[in-house]
Each structure stands twice: as structure tokens, then as C-alpha cells.
Amino acid sequence: MKNVLVLNCGSSSVKYELMNVENSRVLARGLVEKIGMEDAVVNHHYLKGEDYSDVKLVKNILTHREGIRIVVGLLTDAEVGVVGDLADIYGIGHRVVHGGEAYTDPAYVTQEVKDDIKKCIELAPLHNPHHLAGIEACDSLIPDHHQVVVFDTAFHQTMPKKAYIYGLPYEMYKKYGIRRYGFHGTSHQYVAQKAAQIYKKRITDLKIISCHLGNGASVCAIKDGKSIDTSMGFTPLPGLVMGTRTGDIDPYIVLYLMNKDALSFAEVNTLLNRHSGLYGLSGISRDFRQIIKEVKKGDERARLAVDIFVYRIKHYIGAYTAIMNGLDILVFTAGIGENSIELREMVCSNMEYLGINLDEKKNREFNSQEAVISKDDSEIKVMCIPTNEELLIATETARVIDGMKKS
Ligand code: ADP
């Protein structure tokens, strides 16, 4: 059995999933939270017979290494475990946010790869250090296991230069690597592959726009199976309005505010990343469900927040259809994309000119299994596809390890 352990190490958390890649069955998944605190929490969800059961631990977990040690213990535990011992785990796949320009594909973990992840800390200071801590913890806890990293930026490395270079002096790119990198690559890649399967065509013959709409949100133009543009940029801040992030703004606003209100670097950072977006616009919440509730009660700022969110998505759909010279499939995914009937309705309304005709009934009846939600005669197929980054990371990890073993 090829069981792959997928790890996503955040600043104070480790999200994990153990999956049999031969049948895509999840054997266990869970989350270690509040790492660094005495009352850290582990929620472990495991397959017992045909059903899943849960166990919760509250423990003093001060480091990622300790968190992963507990996860490994749970996976092999006599009571709540799902494998006999560590030999039943084929390899470990890590989600890594930033691979810079060096990585267009997943990579087998070597010292050189770890050094490259370290170099990208400058570009992803909130993520890459913790991913590295996870890899190093596995190095010492399960040293004879193969490890693979799958980068969020890798899928977008196919963008043409005209899409990723900013209108700054070119030296800024050469000197500091300032360019569009794009994020959510694993999710965009996964849903695009699924969309092609559902459409029963080769991905290399399709033009797809994927809308990943969660707390973080981005749109991606995928032509011939390759990302050719995406709305996030040098950082995950630009593009769509998000839960708490601004999305696209005039960069001069930052200078203006620094001057007007004497804002410091930290204050500007908080303003742009934490106090803006749906939260800042509505003054209510970053949670789309909450905002929609208030819209229904007639709250005007909630209405404005939703209108801007929808408007920007439409903007990108139009722009990306233009640069691809057409569109075959529009995909909605992630928390809002998968769950909000209203959002999908609003985005697809008045898009008949482009060839988008949503089927109201199919849209309303969508229930967590990937599906086409446009009318049968809609020129562009609209799909709703639950994202599954873990599945893509697990299968890519097994593929890279298989390749290593053959070579
Ligand atoms: P992330 O992984 O970026 O943190 P998610 O993909 O989990 O985010 O998406 C979170 C967003 O999805 C939140 O804005 C939440 O309100 C929204 N969401 C979740 N369920 C629903 C629902 N049933 N209807 C509308 N929005 C939902």
C-alpha cells in the first residue's frame, strides 16, 4: 500500500493527512494547533473499520518537531492508529508556499532543496520557516523516509514574462526577484485537471479559468494545462478583495497614508493584510456567510463588500477570457466558491454575452461532489469542484518517489 503522509506546517499549526494514493482513501487526518503553548490541541480523525472516529488531545507542545512526533505516534498507535508501523508510510509530502523561480515541479528533498526553501524565506517569511521546521523535524524523527515538497508557486512558473514582470525598472526584478509569483497553484492545478476529466477532453486542449475563493482568493487563467496568468502577485495580497486583504489597490495609496497618518511599516502591513477586504469594507466580519446574512437583513456596507467582491471576480474572468482568446470552463472552488449558491449566481449573472449560462437548479442543488452547474447549451461550462490540495500533494509525492527509485 502506498500511504503518503501530507504535512502542511503553519506558524503554530501542523495540518496532516495520511492517504492511500492507490485508492485516494484518507486513513487519517488532523490538525495540531496552538504549537508553542501549554494547551496545544490535537484533533485526530481516523478511519476505524468503515467509519471515521475522532480523538482530541490537549498537551504542552512547544515545537513543530514535538507536534509531528505526536502525529506519528497517533498514526501508529494501537488504539487510534491506522498503520502498523512507520514502514507502512511510503513517503512524506510537504506543502511549501514559496519555491521562487527555481521550482516548476515538486522536488525530492535534498540539502540543496532545503537551502533553496531557506533562500525563499525572504519572499514568504510567514510560511517558509515553518515548512522548513516540518521537513527538519521529519529528518530527525523518521530519517529513512523519502520526503517531497510541493510548491504553491510552482504551477505558475509557466506564466510568460509579460504576465509576471511588473512595470518597475527591470533591475528590480534582476536584483530582488520582484515579479508576480502567484499562489494557490496546487489548488488551481488540481481543479483544472478535474475539470478536464469531467469535460472528457485533454487538459492541453482547454481554456480554463479557476476561481479559488476562500479567505485568501485568487483567479487563474489556464491554457493548454498551464497557468498563464494569476491574480496574486509578488505576495498573496493583490488581485481579488479577500477576507481581510485589500486585493488590487493603487500602490500610491500606501505612500499617501504613510505620509498623512505617519503609518509605520507594521501599521501599513496590518492595514493591508488584516483590516481590509470583506472585513474592512463591511465592518462586520471576514466570514462570507456572516456578510451574506447581513446583506439579507439590508445592511448597506455588507452589500457593498459583496458587490465589490463579485465585481472583481467578473473583472478577472473578462480579462483572462480576453488573454486566452476564449474560454471553455469556469471553475468555482474553495470555501466560498464551493458553498455559496448566491456568490456563484452573482458572478455568473449578465455573462450571457461571454457564453456563460448558469443553471439555477443545478447551482442550488450542488452538494459537495464535483459537478457541471451550467445549462446544457451553455457555451462555457461552469463547474463547481471541491479543491483537494492534499490529494494532489500525495499523488505527486508518490510519483516523485517512484521516479527516484527507478533512476
Ligand atoms: P482558507 O482555506 O483560505 O482559510 P476556506 O477555503 O476555508 O478558506 O474558505 C473560507 C471562506 O468560506 C469563509 O469566508 C467562509 O465564510 C466561506 N464559507 C464556508 N462555508 C460557507 C457557506 N456555506 N456559504 C458561504 N460561504 C461559506
Short mmCIF file of C-alpha atoms in Angstrom, two decimals, residues 86-245:
data_model
loop_
_atom_site.label_atom_id
_atom_site.label_comp_id
_atom_site.label_asym_id
_atom_site.label_seq_id
_atom_site.Cartn_x
_atom_site.Cartn_y
_atom_site.Cartn_z
CA LEU A 86 6.28 3.59 10.07
CA ALA A 87 7.34 1.15 7.35
CA ASP A 88 3.72 1.35 6.15
CA ILE A 89 4.24 5.00 5.21
CA TYR A 90 5.65 5.30 1.67
CA GLY A 91 6.77 8.90 1.92
CA ILE A 92 6.05 12.37 3.20
CA GLY A 93 4.79 15.25 1.07
CA HIS A 94 5.12 18.81 2.35
CA ARG A 95 3.14 21.79 1.16
CA VAL A 96 5.58 24.66 0.69
CA VAL A 97 4.25 28.10 -0.18
CA HIS A 98 7.27 29.59 -1.96
CA GLY A 99 9.78 27.94 -4.25
CA GLY A 100 10.83 31.14 -6.03
CA GLU A 101 11.82 30.78 -9.68
CA ALA A 102 13.86 27.65 -9.14
CA TYR A 103 10.96 25.17 -8.97
CA THR A 104 8.48 24.38 -11.69
CA ASP A 105 7.69 20.94 -10.26
CA PRO A 106 7.60 19.11 -6.96
CA ALA A 107 11.06 18.25 -5.68
CA TYR A 108 12.64 15.39 -3.78
CA VAL A 109 14.03 16.80 -0.55
CA THR A 110 17.82 17.14 -0.51
CA GLN A 111 20.10 19.57 1.31
CA GLU A 112 20.08 21.76 -1.81
CA VAL A 113 16.27 21.89 -1.85
CA LYS A 114 16.23 22.82 1.84
CA ASP A 115 18.76 25.59 1.16
CA ASP A 116 16.53 26.90 -1.65
CA ILE A 117 13.48 26.92 0.64
CA LYS A 118 15.57 28.85 3.15
CA LYS A 119 16.54 31.39 0.46
CA CYS A 120 12.83 31.97 -0.23
CA ILE A 121 12.14 32.84 3.43
CA GLU A 122 12.64 36.46 2.42
CA LEU A 123 9.73 36.13 -0.01
CA ALA A 124 7.44 34.16 2.34
CA PRO A 125 8.52 35.00 5.89
CA LEU A 126 5.23 33.82 7.41
CA HIS A 127 5.30 30.41 5.76
CA ASN A 128 8.64 29.02 4.57
CA PRO A 129 10.36 28.95 8.01
CA HIS A 130 7.61 26.68 9.36
CA HIS A 131 7.65 24.40 6.30
CA LEU A 132 11.39 24.04 6.81
CA ALA A 133 10.88 23.25 10.50
CA GLY A 134 8.47 20.46 9.44
CA ILE A 135 10.95 18.98 6.96
CA GLU A 136 13.77 19.09 9.51
CA ALA A 137 11.54 17.51 12.15
CA CYS A 138 10.86 14.60 9.77
CA ASP A 139 14.60 14.36 9.00
CA SER A 140 15.27 13.59 12.63
CA LEU A 141 12.08 11.72 13.60
CA ILE A 142 11.76 9.44 10.56
CA PRO A 143 15.16 9.74 8.90
CA ASP A 144 14.87 6.82 6.50
CA HIS A 145 11.68 8.16 4.84
CA HIS A 146 11.56 9.87 1.47
CA GLN A 147 10.35 13.45 1.54
CA VAL A 148 8.98 15.55 -1.29
CA VAL A 149 7.99 19.22 -1.39
CA VAL A 150 5.14 20.59 -3.50
CA PHE A 151 5.29 24.36 -4.01
CA ASP A 152 2.25 26.67 -4.23
CA THR A 153 4.20 28.83 -6.68
CA ALA A 154 5.40 26.03 -8.99
CA PHE A 155 2.26 25.74 -11.15
CA HIS A 156 2.51 29.43 -12.08
CA GLN A 157 6.10 29.21 -13.29
CA THR A 158 4.75 28.69 -16.81
CA MET A 159 3.46 32.29 -16.96
CA PRO A 160 5.00 34.27 -19.81
CA LYS A 161 7.32 37.10 -18.88
CA LYS A 162 4.77 39.73 -19.98
CA ALA A 163 2.42 38.38 -17.30
CA TYR A 164 4.90 38.23 -14.45
CA ILE A 165 7.14 41.28 -14.85
CA TYR A 166 5.87 44.50 -13.23
CA GLY A 167 6.21 47.95 -14.75
CA LEU A 168 9.11 48.78 -12.44
CA PRO A 169 12.71 49.32 -13.57
CA TYR A 170 13.81 45.92 -14.85
CA GLU A 171 16.75 45.95 -12.42
CA MET A 172 14.26 45.44 -9.54
CA TYR A 173 13.47 42.03 -10.99
CA LYS A 174 17.11 41.14 -11.55
CA LYS A 175 18.29 42.46 -8.20
CA TYR A 176 15.49 41.41 -5.85
CA GLY A 177 13.38 38.91 -7.78
CA ILE A 178 10.43 41.32 -7.69
CA ARG A 179 7.86 39.74 -10.05
CA ARG A 180 4.50 38.03 -9.96
CA TYR A 181 4.84 34.55 -8.47
CA GLY A 182 1.20 33.66 -7.82
CA PHE A 183 -0.12 31.31 -5.13
CA HIS A 184 -2.80 28.61 -4.65
CA GLY A 185 -1.03 26.81 -7.52
CA THR A 186 -1.74 23.32 -6.17
CA SER A 187 -5.45 24.07 -5.90
CA HIS A 188 -5.70 25.66 -9.37
CA GLN A 189 -3.82 22.70 -10.87
CA TYR A 190 -5.99 20.15 -9.09
CA VAL A 191 -9.35 21.67 -10.10
CA ALA A 192 -8.18 22.25 -13.69
CA GLN A 193 -7.24 18.57 -14.00
CA LYS A 194 -10.59 17.53 -12.53
CA ALA A 195 -12.46 19.91 -14.85
CA ALA A 196 -10.78 18.37 -17.90
CA GLN A 197 -11.72 14.87 -16.66
CA ILE A 198 -15.35 15.93 -16.22
CA TYR A 199 -15.36 17.59 -19.66
CA LYS A 200 -13.79 14.42 -21.08
CA LYS A 201 -11.14 16.34 -23.00
CA ARG A 202 -7.39 16.57 -22.69
CA ILE A 203 -6.40 19.47 -20.46
CA THR A 204 -3.94 20.51 -23.18
CA ASP A 205 -6.91 21.33 -25.46
CA LEU A 206 -8.77 23.53 -22.97
CA LYS A 207 -9.01 27.12 -21.77
CA ILE A 208 -9.96 27.20 -18.11
CA ILE A 209 -10.46 29.94 -15.53
CA SER A 210 -10.28 28.71 -11.97
CA CYS A 211 -11.65 30.86 -9.12
CA HIS A 212 -10.24 29.78 -5.75
CA LEU A 213 -12.43 31.73 -3.33
CA GLY A 214 -11.57 31.17 0.32
CA ASN A 215 -10.29 33.58 2.96
CA GLY A 216 -7.45 34.03 0.53
CA ALA A 217 -8.76 34.20 -3.03
CA SER A 218 -7.24 34.12 -6.48
CA VAL A 219 -8.18 33.58 -10.11
CA CYS A 220 -6.01 31.70 -12.58
CA ALA A 221 -6.02 31.51 -16.38
CA ILE A 222 -5.05 28.02 -17.51
CA LYS A 223 -4.38 27.42 -21.19
CA ASP A 224 -3.22 24.06 -22.58
CA GLY A 225 -2.91 22.83 -18.98
CA LYS A 226 -0.53 25.65 -17.99
CA SER A 227 -1.03 28.68 -15.76
CA ILE A 228 -0.57 31.72 -17.99
CA ASP A 229 -1.70 34.38 -15.51
CA THR A 230 -3.00 34.66 -11.97
CA SER A 231 -4.34 37.44 -9.79
CA MET A 232 -1.99 37.14 -6.80
CA GLY A 233 1.47 38.56 -7.31
CA PHE A 234 4.80 39.07 -5.59
CA THR A 235 2.85 38.36 -2.40
CA PRO A 236 -0.65 36.92 -1.78
CA LEU A 237 -2.01 40.47 -1.29
CA PRO A 238 -3.13 41.64 -4.75
CA GLY A 239 -5.95 40.57 -7.04
CA LEU A 240 -9.38 39.89 -5.62
CA VAL A 241 -10.75 41.51 -2.49
CA MET A 242 -10.27 38.81 0.19
CA GLY A 243 -11.39 38.10 3.73
CA THR A 244 -9.08 40.70 5.25
CA ARG A 245 -6.73 41.63 2.37
#
